[in-house]
Amino acid sequence: MQPRDLSDHSPYVPGRGVEEVARELGIDRSELIKLSSNENPHGPSPAAVEAIREHADRVNVYPKSSHADLTERIAEEWDVTTEQVWVSPGADGSIDYLSRAALEPDDRVLVPDPGFAYYAMSARYHHAGVETYPLSIDDGFAQTAERVLSAYGGERIVYLTSPHNPSGSVIPLEEVETIADAIAEETLVVVDEAYGEFADVDSAIPLVNDRDDVAVLRTFSKAYGLAGLRIGYSVVPEEWGEAYARVNTPFAASELACRAALAALDDPDHVEESVETARWARDYIARELDAETFDSAGNFVLARVGDGTAVAEAAQERGVIIRDCTSFGLPECVRISTGTREDTREAVDRLNGVLADLELGAKA
Ligand code: PMP
């Protein structure tokens, strides 16, 4: 007895974890600087931690009112109706809900290459096909309507990522509108704003109210520091609102996750500090790292280092965990998440040592 043929399905490749690497190197985890998964180096908001403690003894009940409260709070924040807010376990959960709501077997989705792997994974789970539009390292992964539209062939969902993972490039809202105007009525444009808080550009959420073919993904994993709780949401067109009840996994967004997200929304100082640090650190990395880097609006910087695997491995030996971008199809690149000011300075220093050593080794 076997599972169905999953040979088309690639496993998700996460950034390496601190425990895993510390064990492998036989060192204490405190000696490591982990900049591989675009997490928040300030941790969660203290208010969120307090909310988790406060509600810990109530996890015997299903998350009903917390879910409703969070939905309402997000709707208020963005001036949309509660039906338009699809709370989910991470933004990944929203990708699944949109797949469930949109895709018939043999539909196709259009995704960026390189890009975030889960769009394609989710589409394939739902028996849909995957097409790609190329983003090019030669023009700094510029995202334009033209690039997307020249690859478009009637797919049911078109994914845009702004800021884009792993490059950090953004797509202007006018380009999003141009795409939405040009494509078929039955194509949904999904703008993934998982890193939206770090960017200095407007969210696409107001577009969702103006039209019926744009949805936006957001998450509490990044700027809000709640990646371990798995909580995010999408904002969908009004006409899609009632589909949520038919496609969501009941109670998938947990009680503690909803409570923590509510508390985090009431702690703007924590988000502000997180965003400020990320902006400082991405500028610092771009300025001080001895490698070509790409302009990033996210909490990470993509760097062209020659041999990404060799650099990531050597960096790990010096206690810095970064993301080898081979799995993104960019074997010459690494992605460095922004850390605290102290960790970022230290990491760049160690990485420059690695780059110098590898260069000397190559010349020898
Ligand atoms: N979109 C992008 C572009 C991402 O990089 C990530 C996380 N790595 C997600 C969505 C999903 O985030 P989460 O499920 O943690 O909300």
mmCIF file of C-alpha atoms and ligand atoms in Angstrom:
data_model
loop_
_atom_site.group_PDB
_atom_site.id
_atom_site.type_symbol
_atom_site.label_atom_id
_atom_site.label_comp_id
_atom_site.label_asym_id
_atom_site.label_seq_id
_atom_site.Cartn_x
_atom_site.Cartn_y
_atom_site.Cartn_z
ATOM 1 C CA MET A 1 0.000 0.000 0.000
ATOM 2 C CA GLN A 2 1.536 3.294 -1.152
ATOM 3 C CA PRO A 3 0.571 6.976 -1.099
ATOM 4 C CA ARG A 4 -0.496 8.414 -4.439
ATOM 5 C CA ASP A 5 2.208 9.311 -6.957
ATOM 6 C CA LEU A 6 3.931 12.276 -5.308
ATOM 7 C CA SER A 7 6.925 12.379 -7.640
ATOM 8 C CA ASP A 8 5.768 15.780 -8.927
ATOM 9 C CA HIS A 9 5.728 17.188 -5.399
ATOM 10 C CA SER A 10 9.011 18.680 -4.163
ATOM 11 C CA PRO A 11 9.571 18.712 -0.416
ATOM 12 C CA TYR A 12 9.728 22.159 1.204
ATOM 13 C CA VAL A 13 13.327 23.096 2.069
ATOM 14 C CA PRO A 14 13.357 25.215 5.236
ATOM 15 C CA GLY A 15 16.273 27.307 6.510
ATOM 16 C CA ARG A 16 18.451 25.320 8.942
ATOM 17 C CA GLY A 17 17.514 25.473 12.632
ATOM 18 C CA VAL A 18 19.716 26.449 15.560
ATOM 19 C CA GLU A 19 19.306 23.183 17.526
ATOM 20 C CA GLU A 20 20.069 21.089 14.464
ATOM 21 C CA VAL A 21 23.263 23.001 13.624
ATOM 22 C CA ALA A 22 24.447 23.287 17.260
ATOM 23 C CA ARG A 23 24.113 19.537 17.688
ATOM 24 C CA GLU A 24 25.964 18.884 14.438
ATOM 25 C CA LEU A 25 28.835 21.220 15.364
ATOM 26 C CA GLY A 26 28.887 20.118 18.996
ATOM 27 C CA ILE A 27 28.579 23.688 20.268
ATOM 28 C CA ASP A 28 26.121 25.609 22.418
ATOM 29 C CA ARG A 29 23.205 27.186 20.547
ATOM 30 C CA SER A 30 24.029 30.576 22.056
ATOM 31 C CA GLU A 31 27.220 30.636 19.954
ATOM 32 C CA LEU A 32 25.182 30.618 16.748
ATOM 33 C CA ILE A 33 23.682 33.531 14.841
ATOM 34 C CA LYS A 34 20.689 32.277 12.904
ATOM 35 C CA LEU A 35 19.856 34.365 9.865
ATOM 36 C CA SER A 36 18.321 31.715 7.635
ATOM 37 C CA SER A 37 14.535 31.888 8.033
ATOM 38 C CA ASN A 38 13.587 35.590 7.996
ATOM 39 C CA GLU A 39 12.451 35.443 11.609
ATOM 40 C CA ASN A 40 12.092 38.393 13.963
ATOM 41 C CA PRO A 41 15.309 38.806 15.991
ATOM 42 C CA HIS A 42 13.425 40.784 18.644
ATOM 43 C CA GLY A 43 11.249 37.780 19.424
ATOM 44 C CA PRO A 44 7.502 38.131 19.864
ATOM 45 C CA SER A 45 5.849 41.163 21.400
ATOM 46 C CA PRO A 46 5.904 40.896 25.225
ATOM 47 C CA ALA A 47 2.155 41.570 25.082
ATOM 48 C CA ALA A 48 1.722 38.460 22.912
ATOM 49 C CA VAL A 49 3.750 36.365 25.348
ATOM 50 C CA GLU A 50 1.587 37.620 28.188
ATOM 51 C CA ALA A 51 -1.595 36.780 26.244
ATOM 52 C CA ILE A 52 -0.314 33.240 25.641
ATOM 53 C CA ARG A 53 0.375 32.791 29.370
ATOM 54 C CA GLU A 54 -2.969 34.251 30.285
ATOM 55 C CA HIS A 55 -4.895 31.905 28.015
ATOM 56 C CA ALA A 56 -2.796 28.784 28.521
ATOM 57 C CA ASP A 57 -5.241 27.255 30.967
ATOM 58 C CA ARG A 58 -8.137 27.710 28.533
ATOM 59 C CA VAL A 59 -6.878 25.582 25.683
ATOM 60 C CA ASN A 60 -9.402 22.870 26.515
ATOM 61 C CA VAL A 61 -11.958 24.817 24.455
ATOM 62 C CA TYR A 62 -12.059 25.297 20.698
ATOM 63 C CA PRO A 63 -10.970 28.706 19.432
ATOM 64 C CA LYS A 64 -14.272 30.343 18.583
ATOM 65 C CA SER A 65 -14.482 33.768 20.112
ATOM 66 C CA SER A 66 -10.746 34.425 19.796
ATOM 67 C CA HIS A 67 -11.003 33.649 16.075
ATOM 68 C CA ALA A 68 -14.007 35.935 15.693
ATOM 69 C CA ASP A 69 -12.287 38.709 17.680
ATOM 70 C CA LEU A 70 -9.149 38.484 15.563
ATOM 71 C CA THR A 71 -11.129 38.492 12.317
ATOM 72 C CA GLU A 72 -12.984 41.580 13.453
ATOM 73 C CA ARG A 73 -9.826 43.336 14.600
ATOM 74 C CA ILE A 74 -8.093 42.706 11.251
ATOM 75 C CA ALA A 75 -11.191 43.835 9.326
ATOM 76 C CA GLU A 76 -11.162 47.088 11.291
ATOM 77 C CA GLU A 77 -7.471 47.580 10.719
ATOM 78 C CA TRP A 78 -7.890 47.370 6.926
ATOM 79 C CA ASP A 79 -11.389 48.752 6.588
ATOM 80 C CA VAL A 80 -12.834 45.608 5.016
ATOM 81 C CA THR A 81 -15.741 43.387 6.060
ATOM 82 C CA THR A 82 -15.195 40.457 8.433
ATOM 83 C CA GLU A 83 -16.207 38.072 5.609
ATOM 84 C CA GLN A 84 -13.251 39.316 3.600
ATOM 85 C CA VAL A 85 -10.744 38.292 6.289
ATOM 86 C CA TRP A 86 -9.712 34.637 6.131
ATOM 87 C CA VAL A 87 -7.718 33.847 9.252
ATOM 88 C CA SER A 88 -5.434 30.862 8.713
ATOM 89 C CA PRO A 89 -2.525 28.917 10.203
ATOM 90 C CA GLY A 90 0.203 31.145 8.739
ATOM 91 C CA ALA A 91 -0.043 32.732 5.308
ATOM 92 C CA ASP A 92 0.631 29.189 4.081
ATOM 93 C CA GLY A 93 -2.796 28.228 5.396
ATOM 94 C CA SER A 94 -4.357 31.030 3.353
ATOM 95 C CA ILE A 95 -2.568 29.791 0.238
ATOM 96 C CA ASP A 96 -4.253 26.418 0.814
ATOM 97 C CA TYR A 97 -7.649 28.009 1.418
ATOM 98 C CA LEU A 98 -7.362 29.991 -1.810
ATOM 99 C CA SER A 99 -6.286 26.836 -3.667
ATOM 100 C CA ARG A 100 -9.298 24.996 -2.270
ATOM 101 C CA ALA A 101 -11.642 27.835 -3.150
ATOM 102 C CA ALA A 102 -10.291 28.486 -6.646
ATOM 103 C CA LEU A 103 -8.751 25.426 -8.222
ATOM 104 C CA GLU A 104 -10.470 22.685 -10.174
ATOM 105 C CA PRO A 105 -8.382 19.669 -11.162
ATOM 106 C CA ASP A 106 -6.171 20.593 -14.134
ATOM 107 C CA ASP A 107 -6.421 24.339 -13.543
ATOM 108 C CA ARG A 108 -3.039 26.028 -13.484
ATOM 109 C CA VAL A 109 -1.378 28.680 -11.352
ATOM 110 C CA LEU A 110 1.333 31.131 -12.413
ATOM 111 C CA VAL A 111 4.170 31.659 -9.938
ATOM 112 C CA PRO A 112 7.467 33.564 -9.911
ATOM 113 C CA ASP A 113 10.733 31.755 -10.593
ATOM 114 C CA PRO A 114 12.694 32.056 -8.377
ATOM 115 C CA GLY A 115 10.036 32.281 -5.737
ATOM 116 C CA PHE A 116 8.355 31.014 -2.615
ATOM 117 C CA ALA A 117 7.931 27.249 -2.979
ATOM 118 C CA TYR A 118 4.593 26.816 -1.259
ATOM 119 C CA TYR A 119 2.454 28.380 -4.037
ATOM 120 C CA ALA A 120 3.345 25.479 -6.331
ATOM 121 C CA MET A 121 3.182 22.880 -3.579
ATOM 122 C CA SER A 122 -0.320 23.896 -2.593
ATOM 123 C CA ALA A 123 -1.493 24.005 -6.214
ATOM 124 C CA ARG A 124 -0.199 20.478 -6.791
ATOM 125 C CA TYR A 125 -1.925 19.158 -3.649
ATOM 126 C CA HIS A 126 -5.101 20.420 -5.266
ATOM 127 C CA HIS A 127 -4.368 18.624 -8.557
ATOM 128 C CA ALA A 128 -3.537 21.828 -10.402
ATOM 129 C CA GLY A 129 -0.597 22.497 -12.710
ATOM 130 C CA VAL A 130 2.124 25.088 -12.225
ATOM 131 C CA GLU A 131 3.544 27.577 -14.734
ATOM 132 C CA THR A 132 6.237 30.120 -13.968
ATOM 133 C CA TYR A 133 7.215 33.654 -14.953
ATOM 134 C CA PRO A 134 10.926 34.370 -14.774
ATOM 135 C CA LEU A 135 12.441 37.073 -12.592
ATOM 136 C CA SER A 136 15.954 37.852 -13.681
ATOM 137 C CA ILE A 137 19.029 38.358 -11.556
ATOM 138 C CA ASP A 138 20.368 40.583 -14.353
ATOM 139 C CA ASP A 139 17.834 43.324 -13.689
ATOM 140 C CA GLY A 140 17.731 42.881 -9.907
ATOM 141 C CA PHE A 141 14.614 40.652 -10.058
ATOM 142 C CA ALA A 142 12.523 43.575 -11.315
ATOM 143 C CA GLN A 143 8.813 42.806 -11.168
ATOM 144 C CA THR A 144 6.772 44.362 -13.947
ATOM 145 C CA ALA A 145 3.371 43.725 -15.464
ATOM 146 C CA GLU A 146 5.064 43.001 -18.761
ATOM 147 C CA ARG A 147 7.145 40.196 -17.300
ATOM 148 C CA VAL A 148 4.133 38.528 -15.724
ATOM 149 C CA LEU A 149 1.792 39.071 -18.661
ATOM 150 C CA SER A 150 4.200 37.712 -21.232
ATOM 151 C CA ALA A 151 4.145 34.381 -19.355
ATOM 152 C CA TYR A 152 0.405 34.465 -18.598
ATOM 153 C CA GLY A 153 -1.724 31.859 -20.342
ATOM 154 C CA GLY A 154 -5.112 31.910 -18.626
ATOM 155 C CA GLU A 155 -4.023 30.469 -15.257
ATOM 156 C CA ARG A 156 -6.623 30.537 -12.489
ATOM 157 C CA ILE A 157 -4.327 32.178 -9.938
ATOM 158 C CA VAL A 158 -1.388 34.512 -10.537
ATOM 159 C CA TYR A 159 0.923 34.909 -7.531
ATOM 160 C CA LEU A 160 2.858 38.137 -6.996
ATOM 161 C CA THR A 161 5.216 38.444 -4.030
ATOM 162 C CA SER A 162 5.918 41.912 -2.727
ATOM 163 C CA PRO A 163 8.464 42.085 -1.177
ATOM 164 C CA HIS A 164 9.656 39.088 -3.114
ATOM 165 C CA ASN A 165 11.359 36.134 -1.418
ATOM 166 C CA PRO A 166 14.305 35.597 -1.865
ATOM 167 C CA SER A 167 15.283 38.826 -3.679
ATOM 168 C CA GLY A 168 13.441 41.549 -1.728
ATOM 169 C CA SER A 169 12.148 43.322 -4.867
ATOM 170 C CA VAL A 170 8.679 44.901 -4.853
ATOM 171 C CA ILE A 171 5.973 45.291 -7.465
ATOM 172 C CA PRO A 172 4.340 48.735 -7.674
ATOM 173 C CA LEU A 173 0.549 48.804 -7.206
ATOM 174 C CA GLU A 174 0.040 50.263 -10.709
ATOM 175 C CA GLU A 175 1.682 47.143 -12.113
ATOM 176 C CA VAL A 176 -0.598 44.920 -10.021
ATOM 177 C CA GLU A 177 -3.588 46.795 -11.446
ATOM 178 C CA THR A 178 -2.262 46.537 -14.995
ATOM 179 C CA ILE A 179 -1.961 42.776 -14.540
ATOM 180 C CA ALA A 180 -5.420 42.426 -13.018
ATOM 181 C CA ASP A 181 -6.925 44.530 -15.837
ATOM 182 C CA ALA A 182 -5.227 42.528 -18.579
ATOM 183 C CA ILE A 183 -5.986 38.968 -17.476
ATOM 184 C CA ALA A 184 -9.131 36.861 -17.717
ATOM 185 C CA GLU A 185 -12.102 37.617 -15.501
ATOM 186 C CA GLU A 186 -11.731 34.213 -13.865
ATOM 187 C CA THR A 187 -8.099 34.732 -12.827
ATOM 188 C CA LEU A 188 -7.395 35.762 -9.250
ATOM 189 C CA VAL A 189 -4.284 37.859 -8.584
ATOM 190 C CA VAL A 190 -2.851 36.979 -5.177
ATOM 191 C CA VAL A 191 -0.435 39.556 -3.788
ATOM 192 C CA ASP A 192 1.692 37.948 -1.092
ATOM 193 C CA GLU A 193 2.663 40.622 1.424
ATOM 194 C CA ALA A 194 4.227 38.318 4.029
ATOM 195 C CA TYR A 195 7.020 40.920 4.323
ATOM 196 C CA GLY A 196 4.760 43.925 3.691
ATOM 197 C CA GLU A 197 5.457 45.716 6.982
ATOM 198 C CA PHE A 198 9.158 46.052 6.155
ATOM 199 C CA ALA A 199 8.538 47.721 2.791
ATOM 200 C CA ASP A 200 8.142 51.412 2.285
ATOM 201 C CA VAL A 201 5.263 50.961 -0.173
ATOM 202 C CA ASP A 202 1.496 50.819 0.204
ATOM 203 C CA SER A 203 -0.340 47.546 0.713
ATOM 204 C CA ALA A 204 -2.481 46.185 -2.116
ATOM 205 C CA ILE A 205 -5.364 45.606 0.325
ATOM 206 C CA PRO A 206 -7.318 48.723 -0.770
ATOM 207 C CA LEU A 207 -7.361 47.213 -4.289
ATOM 208 C CA VAL A 208 -9.309 44.254 -2.907
ATOM 209 C CA ASN A 209 -12.157 46.634 -2.138
ATOM 210 C CA ASP A 210 -12.068 48.290 -5.538
ATOM 211 C CA ARG A 211 -12.171 45.113 -7.584
ATOM 212 C CA ASP A 212 -13.234 41.461 -7.446
ATOM 213 C CA ASP A 213 -10.072 39.781 -8.704
ATOM 214 C CA VAL A 214 -7.324 40.608 -6.197
ATOM 215 C CA ALA A 215 -6.575 38.948 -2.846
ATOM 216 C CA VAL A 216 -3.741 39.762 -0.430
ATOM 217 C CA LEU A 217 -1.802 37.511 1.953
ATOM 218 C CA ARG A 218 -0.432 38.747 5.281
ATOM 219 C CA THR A 219 1.211 37.009 8.228
ATOM 220 C CA PHE A 220 2.092 37.427 11.891
ATOM 221 C CA SER A 221 5.245 35.324 11.349
ATOM 222 C CA LYS A 222 7.618 38.110 10.371
ATOM 223 C CA ALA A 223 7.209 41.666 11.681
ATOM 224 C CA TYR A 224 5.027 40.411 14.555
ATOM 225 C CA GLY A 225 7.467 37.657 15.546
ATOM 226 C CA LEU A 226 4.899 34.855 15.864
ATOM 227 C CA ALA A 227 6.269 32.364 13.301
ATOM 228 C CA GLY A 228 6.157 29.475 15.778
ATOM 229 C CA LEU A 229 2.451 29.948 16.444
ATOM 230 C CA ARG A 230 1.383 29.739 12.796
ATOM 231 C CA ILE A 231 -1.035 32.582 12.288
ATOM 232 C CA GLY A 232 -1.756 34.671 9.199
ATOM 233 C CA TYR A 233 -4.626 35.742 6.988
ATOM 234 C CA SER A 234 -5.786 36.701 3.551
ATOM 235 C CA VAL A 235 -8.035 39.556 2.516
ATOM 236 C CA VAL A 236 -10.305 38.382 -0.282
ATOM 237 C CA PRO A 237 -12.842 40.020 -2.645
ATOM 238 C CA GLU A 238 -16.302 40.478 -1.136
ATOM 239 C CA GLU A 239 -17.771 37.886 -3.518
ATOM 240 C CA TRP A 240 -15.385 35.278 -2.097
ATOM 241 C CA GLY A 241 -16.325 35.913 1.536
ATOM 242 C CA GLU A 242 -18.805 33.124 2.070
ATOM 243 C CA ALA A 243 -16.495 30.481 0.564
ATOM 244 C CA TYR A 244 -14.391 30.568 3.746
ATOM 245 C CA ALA A 245 -16.908 28.496 5.698
ATOM 246 C CA ARG A 246 -16.696 25.848 2.967
ATOM 247 C CA VAL A 247 -12.914 25.638 2.630
ATOM 248 C CA ASN A 248 -11.279 26.407 5.966
ATOM 249 C CA THR A 249 -10.008 23.644 8.202
ATOM 250 C CA PRO A 250 -12.136 24.032 11.334
ATOM 251 C CA PHE A 251 -10.226 25.616 14.222
ATOM 252 C CA ALA A 252 -6.890 25.450 12.376
ATOM 253 C CA ALA A 253 -5.871 28.843 13.766
ATOM 254 C CA SER A 254 -5.325 27.952 17.415
ATOM 255 C CA GLU A 255 -6.640 29.694 20.522
ATOM 256 C CA LEU A 256 -3.181 30.819 21.628
ATOM 257 C CA ALA A 257 -2.254 31.970 18.129
ATOM 258 C CA CYS A 258 -5.399 34.097 17.819
ATOM 259 C CA ARG A 259 -4.931 35.567 21.315
ATOM 260 C CA ALA A 260 -1.262 36.326 20.683
ATOM 261 C CA ALA A 261 -2.049 37.956 17.325
ATOM 262 C CA LEU A 262 -4.703 40.146 18.959
ATOM 263 C CA ALA A 263 -2.226 41.263 21.611
ATOM 264 C CA ALA A 264 0.494 41.833 19.006
ATOM 265 C CA LEU A 265 -1.818 44.107 17.009
ATOM 266 C CA ASP A 266 -2.165 46.228 20.122
ATOM 267 C CA ASP A 267 1.596 46.614 20.475
ATOM 268 C CA PRO A 268 2.612 48.840 17.556
ATOM 269 C CA ASP A 269 5.898 49.748 19.282
ATOM 270 C CA HIS A 270 7.175 46.190 18.898
ATOM 271 C CA VAL A 271 6.364 46.122 15.173
ATOM 272 C CA GLU A 272 7.889 49.555 14.708
ATOM 273 C CA GLU A 273 11.120 48.529 16.418
ATOM 274 C CA SER A 274 11.224 45.299 14.373
ATOM 275 C CA VAL A 275 10.760 47.183 11.112
ATOM 276 C CA GLU A 276 13.322 49.827 12.053
ATOM 277 C CA THR A 277 15.933 47.192 12.890
ATOM 278 C CA ALA A 278 15.272 45.289 9.644
ATOM 279 C CA ARG A 279 15.636 48.461 7.583
ATOM 280 C CA TRP A 280 18.863 49.382 9.349
ATOM 281 C CA ALA A 281 20.262 45.848 9.009
ATOM 282 C CA ARG A 282 19.442 45.422 5.317
ATOM 283 C CA ASP A 283 21.206 48.717 4.572
ATOM 284 C CA TYR A 284 24.146 47.642 6.716
ATOM 285 C CA ILE A 285 24.451 44.286 4.949
ATOM 286 C CA ALA A 286 24.222 45.920 1.513
ATOM 287 C CA ARG A 287 26.900 48.441 2.474
ATOM 288 C CA GLU A 288 29.343 46.282 4.412
ATOM 289 C CA LEU A 289 29.173 42.799 2.904
ATOM 290 C CA ASP A 290 31.991 42.154 0.427
ATOM 291 C CA ALA A 291 29.653 40.784 -2.256
ATOM 292 C CA GLU A 292 27.067 42.005 -4.739
ATOM 293 C CA THR A 293 23.701 42.465 -3.022
ATOM 294 C CA PHE A 294 20.210 43.251 -4.327
ATOM 295 C CA ASP A 295 17.950 46.062 -3.085
ATOM 296 C CA SER A 296 15.613 44.545 -0.556
ATOM 297 C CA ALA A 297 12.357 45.808 0.923
ATOM 298 C CA GLY A 298 12.147 42.787 3.239
ATOM 299 C CA ASN A 299 13.917 41.595 6.398
ATOM 300 C CA PHE A 300 16.601 39.798 4.392
ATOM 301 C CA VAL A 301 19.202 40.487 1.716
ATOM 302 C CA LEU A 302 20.119 38.320 -1.249
ATOM 303 C CA ALA A 303 23.848 38.279 -2.011
ATOM 304 C CA ARG A 304 25.671 36.913 -5.052
ATOM 305 C CA VAL A 305 28.688 35.124 -3.616
ATOM 306 C CA GLY A 306 29.773 32.689 -6.348
ATOM 307 C CA ASP A 307 29.158 29.339 -4.708
ATOM 308 C CA GLY A 308 26.210 29.700 -2.329
ATOM 309 C CA THR A 309 26.516 26.198 -0.903
ATOM 310 C CA ALA A 310 30.223 26.604 -0.102
ATOM 311 C CA VAL A 311 29.658 30.011 1.503
ATOM 312 C CA ALA A 312 26.681 28.813 3.580
ATOM 313 C CA GLU A 313 28.646 25.770 4.754
ATOM 314 C CA ALA A 314 31.752 27.783 5.650
ATOM 315 C CA ALA A 315 29.582 30.407 7.376
ATOM 316 C CA GLN A 316 27.965 27.698 9.453
ATOM 317 C CA GLU A 317 31.369 26.529 10.622
ATOM 318 C CA ARG A 318 31.892 30.079 11.875
ATOM 319 C CA GLY A 319 28.570 30.020 13.664
ATOM 320 C CA VAL A 320 26.452 31.975 11.170
ATOM 321 C CA ILE A 321 23.481 30.166 9.653
ATOM 322 C CA ILE A 322 22.347 31.671 6.354
ATOM 323 C CA ARG A 323 20.231 30.350 3.519
ATOM 324 C CA ASP A 324 21.914 28.665 0.581
ATOM 325 C CA CYS A 325 19.656 29.628 -2.357
ATOM 326 C CA THR A 326 20.290 26.533 -4.468
ATOM 327 C CA SER A 327 16.751 25.324 -3.740
ATOM 328 C CA PHE A 328 15.457 28.631 -5.189
ATOM 329 C CA GLY A 329 17.409 27.915 -8.384
ATOM 330 C CA LEU A 330 20.064 30.494 -7.446
ATOM 331 C CA PRO A 331 23.120 28.384 -6.602
ATOM 332 C CA GLU A 332 25.405 31.427 -6.760
ATOM 333 C CA CYS A 333 23.458 33.225 -4.030
ATOM 334 C CA VAL A 334 22.832 33.197 -0.308
ATOM 335 C CA ARG A 335 20.010 34.934 1.540
ATOM 336 C CA ILE A 336 20.885 36.625 4.821
ATOM 337 C CA SER A 337 18.039 37.500 7.185
ATOM 338 C CA THR A 338 18.370 40.723 9.147
ATOM 339 C CA GLY A 339 19.324 40.247 12.799
ATOM 340 C CA THR A 340 19.662 42.592 15.746
ATOM 341 C CA ARG A 341 22.207 45.341 15.170
ATOM 342 C CA GLU A 342 24.791 43.447 17.200
ATOM 343 C CA ASP A 343 24.220 40.094 15.478
ATOM 344 C CA THR A 344 24.099 41.671 12.023
ATOM 345 C CA ARG A 345 27.453 43.417 12.531
ATOM 346 C CA GLU A 346 29.009 40.227 13.882
ATOM 347 C CA ALA A 347 27.527 38.081 11.101
ATOM 348 C CA VAL A 348 28.740 40.407 8.332
ATOM 349 C CA ASP A 349 32.193 40.417 9.873
ATOM 350 C CA ARG A 350 32.323 36.605 9.960
ATOM 351 C CA LEU A 351 30.840 36.337 6.442
ATOM 352 C CA ASN A 352 33.469 38.705 5.081
ATOM 353 C CA GLY A 353 36.062 36.401 6.636
ATOM 354 C CA VAL A 354 34.464 33.444 4.864
ATOM 355 C CA LEU A 355 34.374 35.286 1.519
ATOM 356 C CA ALA A 356 38.020 36.336 1.846
ATOM 357 C CA ASP A 357 39.093 32.763 2.725
ATOM 358 C CA LEU A 358 37.167 31.246 -0.165
ATOM 359 C CA GLU A 359 38.642 33.767 -2.556
ATOM 360 C CA LEU A 360 42.173 33.046 -1.319
ATOM 361 C CA GLY A 361 41.457 29.310 -1.625
ATOM 362 C CA ALA A 362 40.199 29.802 -5.207
ATOM 363 C CA LYS A 363 43.338 31.746 -6.144
ATOM 364 C CA ALA A 364 45.730 29.262 -4.533
HETATM 365 N N1 PMP B 1 5.008 34.013 1.681
HETATM 366 C C1 PMP B 1 6.329 34.202 1.636
HETATM 367 C C2 PMP B 1 6.894 34.978 0.504
HETATM 368 C C3 PMP B 1 7.156 33.659 2.620
HETATM 369 O O1 PMP B 1 8.475 33.818 2.534
HETATM 370 C C4 PMP B 1 6.573 32.938 3.678
HETATM 371 C C5 PMP B 1 7.388 32.317 4.784
HETATM 372 N N2 PMP B 1 8.637 31.955 4.562
HETATM 373 C C6 PMP B 1 5.191 32.772 3.676
HETATM 374 C C7 PMP B 1 4.439 33.331 2.675
HETATM 375 C C8 PMP B 1 4.488 31.950 4.708
HETATM 376 O O2 PMP B 1 4.621 32.430 5.976
HETATM 377 P P1 PMP B 1 3.778 31.870 7.173
HETATM 378 O O3 PMP B 1 3.078 30.627 6.735
HETATM 379 O O4 PMP B 1 4.761 31.643 8.252
HETATM 380 O O5 PMP B 1 2.813 32.958 7.497
#
